[in-house]
PDB file of C-alpha atoms in Angstrom:
ATOM      1  CA  MET A   1     126.546  68.324 102.524  1.00  0.00           C
ATOM      2  CA  GLU A   2     124.263  70.273 100.231  1.00  0.00           C
ATOM      3  CA  ALA A   3     126.975  72.889  99.588  1.00  0.00           C
ATOM      4  CA  GLU A   4     129.418  70.153  98.611  1.00  0.00           C
ATOM      5  CA  ALA A   5     126.815  68.670  96.283  1.00  0.00           C
ATOM      6  CA  LEU A   6     126.319  72.025  94.538  1.00  0.00           C
ATOM      7  CA  THR A   7     130.055  72.311  93.979  1.00  0.00           C
ATOM      8  CA  ALA A   8     130.057  68.824  92.463  1.00  0.00           C
ATOM      9  CA  LEU A   9     127.063  69.730  90.294  1.00  0.00           C
ATOM     10  CA  ALA A  10     128.821  72.811  88.930  1.00  0.00           C
ATOM     11  CA  ALA A  11     131.887  70.751  88.083  1.00  0.00           C
ATOM     12  CA  SER A  12     129.782  68.088  86.340  1.00  0.00           C
ATOM     13  CA  LEU A  13     128.042  70.379  83.847  1.00  0.00           C
ATOM     14  CA  ASP A  14     128.922  69.354  80.313  1.00  0.00           C
ATOM     15  CA  GLY A  15     127.635  69.570  76.761  1.00  0.00           C
ATOM     16  CA  ALA A  16     124.251  68.235  77.834  1.00  0.00           C
ATOM     17  CA  PHE A  17     123.562  71.494  79.663  1.00  0.00           C
ATOM     18  CA  THR A  18     124.356  73.505  76.527  1.00  0.00           C
ATOM     19  CA  ARG A  19     122.172  71.232  74.405  1.00  0.00           C
ATOM     20  CA  ALA A  20     119.334  71.706  76.868  1.00  0.00           C
ATOM     21  CA  LEU A  21     119.722  75.484  76.531  1.00  0.00           C
ATOM     22  CA  ASP A  22     119.693  75.213  72.735  1.00  0.00           C
ATOM     23  CA  THR A  23     116.515  73.143  72.881  1.00  0.00           C
ATOM     24  CA  LEU A  24     114.687  75.433  75.300  1.00  0.00           C
ATOM     25  CA  ALA A  25     115.731  78.563  73.440  1.00  0.00           C
ATOM     26  CA  GLY A  26     114.669  77.116  70.101  1.00  0.00           C
ATOM     27  CA  ILE A  27     111.084  76.049  70.802  1.00  0.00           C
ATOM     28  CA  GLU A  28     108.122  78.109  69.626  1.00  0.00           C
ATOM     29  CA  GLY A  29     105.898  77.096  72.546  1.00  0.00           C
ATOM     30  CA  ARG A  30     106.422  76.945  76.284  1.00  0.00           C
ATOM     31  CA  VAL A  31     108.510  74.976  78.721  1.00  0.00           C
ATOM     32  CA  VAL A  32     106.435  72.448  80.649  1.00  0.00           C
ATOM     33  CA  VAL A  33     107.961  71.314  83.951  1.00  0.00           C
ATOM     34  CA  THR A  34     106.706  68.173  85.684  1.00  0.00           C
ATOM     35  CA  GLY A  35     107.665  66.122  88.707  1.00  0.00           C
ATOM     36  CA  MET A  36     106.146  64.177  91.586  1.00  0.00           C
ATOM     37  CA  GLY A  37     106.424  64.771  95.335  1.00  0.00           C
ATOM     38  CA  LYS A  38     109.301  67.018  96.377  1.00  0.00           C
ATOM     39  CA  SER A  39     110.443  67.118  92.749  1.00  0.00           C
ATOM     40  CA  GLY A  40     107.035  68.547  91.931  1.00  0.00           C
ATOM     41  CA  HIS A  41     107.426  71.330  94.482  1.00  0.00           C
ATOM     42  CA  VAL A  42     110.835  72.177  93.042  1.00  0.00           C
ATOM     43  CA  GLY A  43     109.383  71.941  89.537  1.00  0.00           C
ATOM     44  CA  ARG A  44     106.757  74.571  90.321  1.00  0.00           C
ATOM     45  CA  LYS A  45     109.499  76.958  91.438  1.00  0.00           C
ATOM     46  CA  ILE A  46     111.598  76.254  88.326  1.00  0.00           C
ATOM     47  CA  ALA A  47     108.600  76.931  86.077  1.00  0.00           C
ATOM     48  CA  ALA A  48     107.860  80.164  87.941  1.00  0.00           C
ATOM     49  CA  THR A  49     111.480  81.334  87.654  1.00  0.00           C
ATOM     50  CA  LEU A  50     111.592  80.559  83.935  1.00  0.00           C
ATOM     51  CA  ALA A  51     108.337  82.429  83.328  1.00  0.00           C
ATOM     52  CA  SER A  52     109.436  85.486  85.316  1.00  0.00           C
ATOM     53  CA  THR A  53     112.720  85.772  83.408  1.00  0.00           C
ATOM     54  CA  GLY A  54     111.437  85.704  79.850  1.00  0.00           C
ATOM     55  CA  THR A  55     110.927  81.980  79.132  1.00  0.00           C
ATOM     56  CA  PRO A  56     107.184  81.165  79.098  1.00  0.00           C
ATOM     57  CA  ALA A  57     106.697  78.119  81.313  1.00  0.00           C
ATOM     58  CA  PHE A  58     104.208  76.345  83.544  1.00  0.00           C
ATOM     59  CA  PHE A  59     103.983  73.272  85.757  1.00  0.00           C
ATOM     60  CA  VAL A  60     101.887  70.187  84.996  1.00  0.00           C
ATOM     61  CA  HIS A  61     101.254  67.673  87.779  1.00  0.00           C
ATOM     62  CA  PRO A  62     101.997  64.192  86.409  1.00  0.00           C
ATOM     63  CA  GLY A  63      98.971  62.682  88.137  1.00  0.00           C
ATOM     64  CA  GLU A  64      96.616  65.251  86.621  1.00  0.00           C
ATOM     65  CA  ALA A  65      98.377  64.854  83.272  1.00  0.00           C
ATOM     66  CA  SER A  66      97.151  61.251  83.135  1.00  0.00           C
ATOM     67  CA  HIS A  67      93.588  62.490  83.552  1.00  0.00           C
ATOM     68  CA  GLY A  68      93.397  65.096  80.823  1.00  0.00           C
ATOM     69  CA  ASP A  69      96.072  67.674  81.544  1.00  0.00           C
ATOM     70  CA  LEU A  70      98.262  66.160  78.817  1.00  0.00           C
ATOM     71  CA  GLY A  71      96.149  68.414  76.612  1.00  0.00           C
ATOM     72  CA  MET A  72      98.100  71.359  78.022  1.00  0.00           C
ATOM     73  CA  ILE A  73     101.239  70.122  76.273  1.00  0.00           C
ATOM     74  CA  THR A  74     101.600  70.855  72.551  1.00  0.00           C
ATOM     75  CA  ARG A  75     104.094  69.811  69.901  1.00  0.00           C
ATOM     76  CA  ALA A  76     105.592  73.306  70.018  1.00  0.00           C
ATOM     77  CA  ASP A  77     106.552  72.861  73.692  1.00  0.00           C
ATOM     78  CA  ALA A  78     109.447  71.210  75.509  1.00  0.00           C
ATOM     79  CA  VAL A  79     109.151  69.185  78.712  1.00  0.00           C
ATOM     80  CA  ILE A  80     111.517  69.145  81.687  1.00  0.00           C
ATOM     81  CA  ALA A  81     110.822  66.055  83.798  1.00  0.00           C
ATOM     82  CA  LEU A  82     112.294  65.807  87.315  1.00  0.00           C
ATOM     83  CA  SER A  83     112.883  62.532  89.107  1.00  0.00           C
ATOM     84  CA  ASN A  84     115.772  61.769  91.432  1.00  0.00           C
ATOM     85  CA  SER A  85     115.502  58.030  90.867  1.00  0.00           C
ATOM     86  CA  GLY A  86     114.478  58.326  87.232  1.00  0.00           C
ATOM     87  CA  GLU A  87     111.855  55.625  87.844  1.00  0.00           C
ATOM     88  CA  THR A  88     108.856  57.676  89.042  1.00  0.00           C
ATOM     89  CA  ASN A  89     105.812  55.725  87.843  1.00  0.00           C
ATOM     90  CA  GLU A  90     103.567  58.796  87.709  1.00  0.00           C
ATOM     91  CA  LEU A  91     105.790  60.326  85.009  1.00  0.00           C
ATOM     92  CA  SER A  92     105.291  57.439  82.594  1.00  0.00           C
ATOM     93  CA  ASP A  93     102.292  58.912  80.768  1.00  0.00           C
ATOM     94  CA  VAL A  94     103.997  62.282  80.310  1.00  0.00           C
ATOM     95  CA  VAL A  95     107.145  60.616  79.012  1.00  0.00           C
ATOM     96  CA  ALA A  96     105.157  58.395  76.644  1.00  0.00           C
ATOM     97  CA  PHE A  97     103.227  61.431  75.375  1.00  0.00           C
ATOM     98  CA  THR A  98     106.432  63.290  74.521  1.00  0.00           C
ATOM     99  CA  ARG A  99     107.776  60.232  72.687  1.00  0.00           C
ATOM    100  CA  ARG A 100     104.554  59.765  70.726  1.00  0.00           C
ATOM    101  CA  PHE A 101     104.421  63.356  69.472  1.00  0.00           C
ATOM    102  CA  ALA A 102     108.182  64.049  69.213  1.00  0.00           C
ATOM    103  CA  ILE A 103     108.090  66.702  71.943  1.00  0.00           C
ATOM    104  CA  PRO A 104     111.597  67.485  73.253  1.00  0.00           C
ATOM    105  CA  LEU A 105     112.122  65.873  76.660  1.00  0.00           C
ATOM    106  CA  ILE A 106     114.818  66.978  79.087  1.00  0.00           C
ATOM    107  CA  GLY A 107     115.189  64.629  82.027  1.00  0.00           C
ATOM    108  CA  VAL A 108     116.792  65.651  85.323  1.00  0.00           C
ATOM    109  CA  THR A 109     117.778  62.634  87.403  1.00  0.00           C
ATOM    110  CA  ARG A 110     120.552  61.172  89.528  1.00  0.00           C
ATOM    111  CA  ARG A 111     120.743  57.852  87.643  1.00  0.00           C
ATOM    112  CA  ALA A 112     122.214  57.836  84.137  1.00  0.00           C
ATOM    113  CA  GLY A 113     120.864  54.336  83.486  1.00  0.00           C
ATOM    114  CA  SER A 114     117.315  55.069  84.619  1.00  0.00           C
ATOM    115  CA  SER A 115     114.220  54.871  82.440  1.00  0.00           C
ATOM    116  CA  LEU A 116     113.847  58.660  82.429  1.00  0.00           C
ATOM    117  CA  ALA A 117     117.460  59.232  81.365  1.00  0.00           C
ATOM    118  CA  GLU A 118     117.230  56.635  78.597  1.00  0.00           C
ATOM    119  CA  GLN A 119     113.953  58.015  77.220  1.00  0.00           C
ATOM    120  CA  SER A 120     115.000  61.671  77.359  1.00  0.00           C
ATOM    121  CA  ASP A 121     116.358  63.540  74.374  1.00  0.00           C
ATOM    122  CA  ILE A 122     118.742  65.223  76.793  1.00  0.00           C
ATOM    123  CA  ALA A 123     119.537  63.862  80.245  1.00  0.00           C
ATOM    124  CA  LEU A 124     120.954  66.191  82.889  1.00  0.00           C
ATOM    125  CA  ILE A 125     122.510  63.853  85.429  1.00  0.00           C
ATOM    126  CA  LEU A 126     122.919  64.994  89.018  1.00  0.00           C
ATOM    127  CA  PRO A 127     126.177  63.849  90.641  1.00  0.00           C
ATOM    128  CA  ALA A 128     125.997  61.158  93.283  1.00  0.00           C
ATOM    129  CA  ALA A 129     125.656  62.807  96.689  1.00  0.00           C
ATOM    130  CA  PRO A 130     124.059  61.647  99.945  1.00  0.00           C
ATOM    131  CA  GLU A 131     120.885  63.279 101.193  1.00  0.00           C
ATOM    132  CA  ALA A 132     121.425  65.636 104.128  1.00  0.00           C
ATOM    133  CA  CYS A 133     118.753  63.745 106.066  1.00  0.00           C
ATOM    134  CA  PRO A 134     120.459  61.629 108.783  1.00  0.00           C
ATOM    135  CA  LEU A 135     118.505  58.646 107.498  1.00  0.00           C
ATOM    136  CA  GLY A 136     119.743  59.344 103.962  1.00  0.00           C
ATOM    137  CA  LEU A 137     116.159  59.171 102.703  1.00  0.00           C
ATOM    138  CA  ALA A 138     114.358  62.553 102.767  1.00  0.00           C
ATOM    139  CA  PRO A 139     114.866  64.565  99.552  1.00  0.00           C
ATOM    140  CA  THR A 140     117.213  67.361 100.649  1.00  0.00           C
ATOM    141  CA  THR A 141     120.517  67.384  98.804  1.00  0.00           C
ATOM    142  CA  SER A 142     118.893  66.094  95.618  1.00  0.00           C
ATOM    143  CA  THR A 143     116.174  68.743  95.600  1.00  0.00           C
ATOM    144  CA  THR A 144     118.718  71.498  96.302  1.00  0.00           C
ATOM    145  CA  MET A 145     120.767  70.396  93.291  1.00  0.00           C
ATOM    146  CA  THR A 146     117.659  70.216  91.107  1.00  0.00           C
ATOM    147  CA  LEU A 147     116.583  73.689  92.171  1.00  0.00           C
ATOM    148  CA  ALA A 148     120.047  75.123  91.469  1.00  0.00           C
ATOM    149  CA  LEU A 149     120.120  73.439  88.061  1.00  0.00           C
ATOM    150  CA  GLY A 150     116.739  74.952  87.231  1.00  0.00           C
ATOM    151  CA  ASP A 151     117.985  78.392  88.265  1.00  0.00           C
ATOM    152  CA  ALA A 152     121.060  77.917  86.080  1.00  0.00           C
ATOM    153  CA  LEU A 153     118.881  77.092  83.073  1.00  0.00           C
ATOM    154  CA  ALA A 154     116.639  80.107  83.713  1.00  0.00           C
ATOM    155  CA  VAL A 155     119.510  82.565  84.133  1.00  0.00           C
ATOM    156  CA  ALA A 156     121.416  81.241  81.120  1.00  0.00           C
ATOM    157  CA  LEU A 157     118.266  81.557  79.004  1.00  0.00           C
ATOM    158  CA  LEU A 158     117.723  85.080  80.369  1.00  0.00           C
ATOM    159  CA  GLU A 159     121.220  86.057  79.207  1.00  0.00           C
ATOM    160  CA  ARG A 160     120.820  84.355  75.837  1.00  0.00           C
ATOM    161  CA  ARG A 161     117.535  86.162  75.165  1.00  0.00           C
ATOM    162  CA  GLY A 162     118.990  89.542  76.147  1.00  0.00           C
ATOM    163  CA  PHE A 163     116.323  89.936  78.827  1.00  0.00           C
ATOM    164  CA  THR A 164     116.627  93.456  80.288  1.00  0.00           C
ATOM    165  CA  ALA A 165     115.648  95.199  83.514  1.00  0.00           C
ATOM    166  CA  SER A 166     112.820  96.822  81.561  1.00  0.00           C
ATOM    167  CA  ASP A 167     111.562  93.385  80.497  1.00  0.00           C
ATOM    168  CA  PHE A 168     111.835  92.240  84.107  1.00  0.00           C
ATOM    169  CA  LYS A 169     109.767  95.182  85.276  1.00  0.00           C
ATOM    170  CA  ASP A 170     107.029  94.349  82.748  1.00  0.00           C
ATOM    171  CA  LEU A 171     106.690  90.891  84.325  1.00  0.00           C
ATOM    172  CA  HIS A 172     106.949  92.159  87.928  1.00  0.00           C
ATOM    173  CA  PRO A 173     104.628  95.182  88.132  1.00  0.00           C
ATOM    174  CA  GLY A 174     103.679  94.477  91.734  1.00  0.00           C
ATOM    175  CA  GLY A 175     105.654  94.671  94.945  1.00  0.00           C
ATOM    176  CA  GLN A 176     108.878  96.419  95.802  1.00  0.00           C
ATOM    177  CA  LEU A 177     110.679  95.069  92.739  1.00  0.00           C
ATOM    178  CA  GLY A 178     108.172  96.576  90.343  1.00  0.00           C
ATOM    179  CA  ARG A 179     108.311  99.912  92.137  1.00  0.00           C
ATOM    180  CA  ALA A 180     112.105  99.940  92.103  1.00  0.00           C
ATOM    181  CA  LEU A 181     112.131  99.546  88.316  1.00  0.00           C
ATOM    182  CA  LEU A 182     109.636 102.298  87.533  1.00  0.00           C
ATOM    183  CA  LYS A 183     110.911 104.898  85.076  1.00  0.00           C
ATOM    184  CA  VAL A 184     110.222 108.619  85.306  1.00  0.00           C
ATOM    185  CA  THR A 185     108.104 108.310  82.158  1.00  0.00           C
ATOM    186  CA  ASP A 186     105.757 106.057  84.153  1.00  0.00           C
ATOM    187  CA  VAL A 187     104.925 108.774  86.693  1.00  0.00           C
ATOM    188  CA  MET A 188     105.620 112.098  84.960  1.00  0.00           C
ATOM    189  CA  HIS A 189     103.034 114.743  84.037  1.00  0.00           C
ATOM    190  CA  LYS A 190     102.938 115.192  80.276  1.00  0.00           C
ATOM    191  CA  GLY A 191     101.051 116.874  77.455  1.00  0.00           C
ATOM    192  CA  GLU A 192      98.542 119.455  78.634  1.00  0.00           C
ATOM    193  CA  ASN A 193      99.461 118.691  82.244  1.00  0.00           C
ATOM    194  CA  MET A 194     102.950 120.164  81.824  1.00  0.00           C
ATOM    195  CA  PRO A 195     103.320 123.749  83.131  1.00  0.00           C
ATOM    196  CA  LEU A 196     105.021 125.630  80.275  1.00  0.00           C
ATOM    197  CA  CYS A 197     105.378 129.182  78.986  1.00  0.00           C
ATOM    198  CA  ARG A 198     107.409 131.179  76.472  1.00  0.00           C
ATOM    199  CA  LEU A 199     110.263 133.594  77.138  1.00  0.00           C
ATOM    200  CA  ASP A 200     108.015 136.605  76.562  1.00  0.00           C
ATOM    201  CA  THR A 201     105.055 135.324  78.595  1.00  0.00           C
ATOM    202  CA  SER A 202     103.946 137.862  81.205  1.00  0.00           C
ATOM    203  CA  LEU A 203     104.476 136.816  84.798  1.00  0.00           C
ATOM    204  CA  SER A 204     100.766 137.274  85.468  1.00  0.00           C
ATOM    205  CA  ASP A 205     100.127 134.474  82.969  1.00  0.00           C
ATOM    206  CA  VAL A 206     102.986 132.453  84.437  1.00  0.00           C
ATOM    207  CA  ILE A 207     101.270 132.625  87.843  1.00  0.00           C
ATOM    208  CA  LEU A 208      98.012 131.440  86.298  1.00  0.00           C
ATOM    209  CA  GLU A 209      99.819 128.531  84.591  1.00  0.00           C
ATOM    210  CA  MET A 210     101.623 127.548  87.785  1.00  0.00           C
ATOM    211  CA  THR A 211      98.389 127.691  89.777  1.00  0.00           C
ATOM    212  CA  ALA A 212      96.461 125.634  87.215  1.00  0.00           C
ATOM    213  CA  LYS A 213      99.053 122.857  86.930  1.00  0.00           C
ATOM    214  CA  ARG A 214      99.787 122.773  90.684  1.00  0.00           C
ATOM    215  CA  LEU A 215     103.387 121.578  90.447  1.00  0.00           C
ATOM    216  CA  GLY A 216     105.053 124.665  91.894  1.00  0.00           C
ATOM    217  CA  CYS A 217     106.986 125.487  88.728  1.00  0.00           C
ATOM    218  CA  VAL A 218     106.723 126.502  85.082  1.00  0.00           C
ATOM    219  CA  GLY A 219     109.181 125.512  82.352  1.00  0.00           C
ATOM    220  CA  VAL A 220     110.266 128.274  79.984  1.00  0.00           C
ATOM    221  CA  LEU A 221     110.642 127.476  76.256  1.00  0.00           C
ATOM    222  CA  ASP A 222     112.471 129.378  73.538  1.00  0.00           C
ATOM    223  CA  ASP A 223     111.089 129.873  70.035  1.00  0.00           C
ATOM    224  CA  SER A 224     112.316 126.426  68.946  1.00  0.00           C
ATOM    225  CA  GLY A 225     110.500 124.690  71.824  1.00  0.00           C
ATOM    226  CA  ALA A 226     113.663 123.886  73.773  1.00  0.00           C
ATOM    227  CA  LEU A 227     113.587 124.133  77.561  1.00  0.00           C
ATOM    228  CA  VAL A 228     115.841 127.043  78.528  1.00  0.00           C
ATOM    229  CA  GLY A 229     114.680 127.963  82.015  1.00  0.00           C
ATOM    230  CA  VAL A 230     112.357 127.337  84.921  1.00  0.00           C
ATOM    231  CA  ILE A 231     110.359 129.552  87.250  1.00  0.00           C
ATOM    232  CA  THR A 232     109.431 128.181  90.667  1.00  0.00           C
ATOM    233  CA  ASP A 233     107.050 129.509  93.267  1.00  0.00           C
ATOM    234  CA  GLY A 234     110.173 130.402  95.254  1.00  0.00           C
ATOM    235  CA  ASP A 235     111.379 132.597  92.371  1.00  0.00           C
ATOM    236  CA  LEU A 236     108.055 134.466  92.436  1.00  0.00           C
ATOM    237  CA  ARG A 237     108.298 135.073  96.177  1.00  0.00           C
ATOM    238  CA  ARG A 238     111.890 136.317  95.922  1.00  0.00           C
ATOM    239  CA  HIS A 239     110.979 138.813  93.179  1.00  0.00           C
ATOM    240  CA  LEU A 240     107.701 139.939  94.707  1.00  0.00           C
ATOM    241  CA  ALA A 241     107.169 143.618  93.869  1.00  0.00           C
ATOM    242  CA  PRO A 242     104.330 145.828  92.541  1.00  0.00           C
ATOM    243  CA  GLU A 243     105.729 145.723  88.985  1.00  0.00           C
ATOM    244  CA  LEU A 244     106.221 141.933  88.944  1.00  0.00           C
ATOM    245  CA  LEU A 245     103.036 141.097  87.061  1.00  0.00           C
ATOM    246  CA  VAL A 246     104.053 143.106  83.998  1.00  0.00           C
ATOM    247  CA  GLU A 247     107.513 141.573  83.753  1.00  0.00           C
ATOM    248  CA  ARG A 248     108.368 138.787  81.278  1.00  0.00           C
ATOM    249  CA  ALA A 249     109.156 135.185  82.185  1.00  0.00           C
ATOM    250  CA  ASP A 250     112.780 135.508  81.113  1.00  0.00           C
ATOM    251  CA  SER A 251     113.341 138.319  83.600  1.00  0.00           C
ATOM    252  CA  ILE A 252     113.268 136.059  86.658  1.00  0.00           C
ATOM    253  CA  MET A 253     113.663 132.520  85.297  1.00  0.00           C
ATOM    254  CA  SER A 254     116.540 130.308  86.396  1.00  0.00           C
ATOM    255  CA  PRO A 255     118.489 129.277  83.292  1.00  0.00           C
ATOM    256  CA  ARG A 256     119.773 125.737  82.705  1.00  0.00           C
ATOM    257  CA  PRO A 257     117.102 124.014  84.806  1.00  0.00           C
ATOM    258  CA  LYS A 258     117.776 120.638  86.373  1.00  0.00           C
ATOM    259  CA  THR A 259     116.526 117.872  84.063  1.00  0.00           C
ATOM    260  CA  ILE A 260     116.555 114.100  83.759  1.00  0.00           C
ATOM    261  CA  ARG A 261     116.539 111.643  80.857  1.00  0.00           C
ATOM    262  CA  PRO A 262     113.381 109.661  79.960  1.00  0.00           C
ATOM    263  CA  LYS A 263     114.887 106.226  80.727  1.00  0.00           C
ATOM    264  CA  ALA A 264     115.981 107.187  84.241  1.00  0.00           C
ATOM    265  CA  LEU A 265     114.439 105.250  87.107  1.00  0.00           C
ATOM    266  CA  VAL A 266     112.144 106.982  89.582  1.00  0.00           C
ATOM    267  CA  VAL A 267     114.599 106.219  92.384  1.00  0.00           C
ATOM    268  CA  GLU A 268     117.275 108.108  90.454  1.00  0.00           C
ATOM    269  CA  ALA A 269     114.974 111.135  90.076  1.00  0.00           C
ATOM    270  CA  LEU A 270     114.222 111.051  93.813  1.00  0.00           C
ATOM    271  CA  ARG A 271     117.921 110.953  94.663  1.00  0.00           C
ATOM    272  CA  GLU A 272     118.622 113.833  92.266  1.00  0.00           C
ATOM    273  CA  MET A 273     115.890 115.983  93.802  1.00  0.00           C
ATOM    274  CA  ASN A 274     117.069 115.247  97.339  1.00  0.00           C
ATOM    275  CA  GLU A 275     120.678 116.093  96.467  1.00  0.00           C
ATOM    276  CA  LYS A 276     119.750 119.340  94.662  1.00  0.00           C
ATOM    277  CA  GLN A 277     117.076 120.206  97.255  1.00  0.00           C
ATOM    278  CA  ILE A 278     114.416 120.742  94.595  1.00  0.00           C
ATOM    279  CA  THR A 279     110.938 119.288  94.177  1.00  0.00           C
ATOM    280  CA  THR A 280     110.578 118.942  90.389  1.00  0.00           C
ATOM    281  CA  LEU A 281     112.599 117.735  87.414  1.00  0.00           C
ATOM    282  CA  PHE A 282     111.767 118.216  83.759  1.00  0.00           C
ATOM    283  CA  VAL A 283     112.133 115.084  81.644  1.00  0.00           C
ATOM    284  CA  ILE A 284     113.765 116.102  78.371  1.00  0.00           C
ATOM    285  CA  GLU A 285     114.967 114.551  75.147  1.00  0.00           C
ATOM    286  CA  ALA A 286     116.972 116.587  72.624  1.00  0.00           C
ATOM    287  CA  ASP A 287     116.313 119.670  74.801  1.00  0.00           C
ATOM    288  CA  ARG A 288     112.529 119.221  74.375  1.00  0.00           C
ATOM    289  CA  PRO A 289     110.423 118.668  77.493  1.00  0.00           C
ATOM    290  CA  LEU A 290     108.552 115.348  77.495  1.00  0.00           C
ATOM    291  CA  GLY A 291     107.132 115.758  80.978  1.00  0.00           C
ATOM    292  CA  VAL A 292     107.801 116.876  84.513  1.00  0.00           C
ATOM    293  CA  VAL A 293     108.129 114.702  87.594  1.00  0.00           C
ATOM    294  CA  HIS A 294     107.403 115.954  91.114  1.00  0.00           C
ATOM    295  CA  ILE A 295     108.928 114.528  94.277  1.00  0.00           C
ATOM    296  CA  HIS A 296     105.427 113.596  95.458  1.00  0.00           C
ATOM    297  CA  ASP A 297     104.991 111.442  92.330  1.00  0.00           C
ATOM    298  CA  CYS A 298     108.134 109.506  93.289  1.00  0.00           C
ATOM    299  CA  LEU A 299     106.963 109.037  96.867  1.00  0.00           C
ATOM    300  CA  ARG A 300     103.492 107.892  95.785  1.00  0.00           C
ATOM    301  CA  ALA A 301     105.159 105.338  93.508  1.00  0.00           C
ATOM    302  CA  GLY A 302     106.946 103.886  96.552  1.00  0.00           C
ATOM    303  CA  ALA A 303     110.434 104.870  95.435  1.00  0.00           C
ATOM    304  CA  ALA A 304     111.530 106.017  98.900  1.00  0.00           C
TER     305      ALA A 304
END
């Protein structure tokens, strides 16, 4: 029953939905979502989804609004009011406040002729559909449609604003999602922490640099500062000989080292290192090293 109602809701979307998007995208303040009972629970989720996808939003309980929380709503905001019947008494003060101060009001209700629909600047009308409750009373189908409509508004606003994965990561720094969106620039070693040498650097100094930076490699730069090679601890072991310490870096370096771009995700760097069976990647831009990322950095960041 709920699935059928969602299909009907999708088919019923009209110009009112687009006008609601225009209104929400055009305000300078925040989106305030309000609703009572089960509509309130759904409203909290809608506000949270809007906020996490680039549209600043929060939930105001209509009962608390009547006792001072109306002060949270400003003339720069827009209000989304949820009420299946459109006659929820607790919403009356919020509705009156929006009318008094010309704050855009978007009503979501099942009844086009209800008080909420008539007072709203834009009314999003849910199609008639029975509740999934066998008694036909418990909010089930209606709340599912309201939730889906809120998601549709949030996603459409996300697309309109050009909200990117990078923006998403900024708002979701915690948990698996935040870790999955980490870039190599977030975990790389840079500046003085990068192990680097010149083509003519003696291998004795290369060993000192590798030991000091503790990443198991040293990047080799030409006179212009471009990365042209890499020396790993494995290279040193393979060339171990009495005369090694007096040799130059370019005598044993591996040319064309494996690198990665600055905007690459940590998970991409981890995959690259696993496929190439290496433990470090230099992060470069225009052939210049910006940093170096070690496989342990990726694992500590939770990219595995």
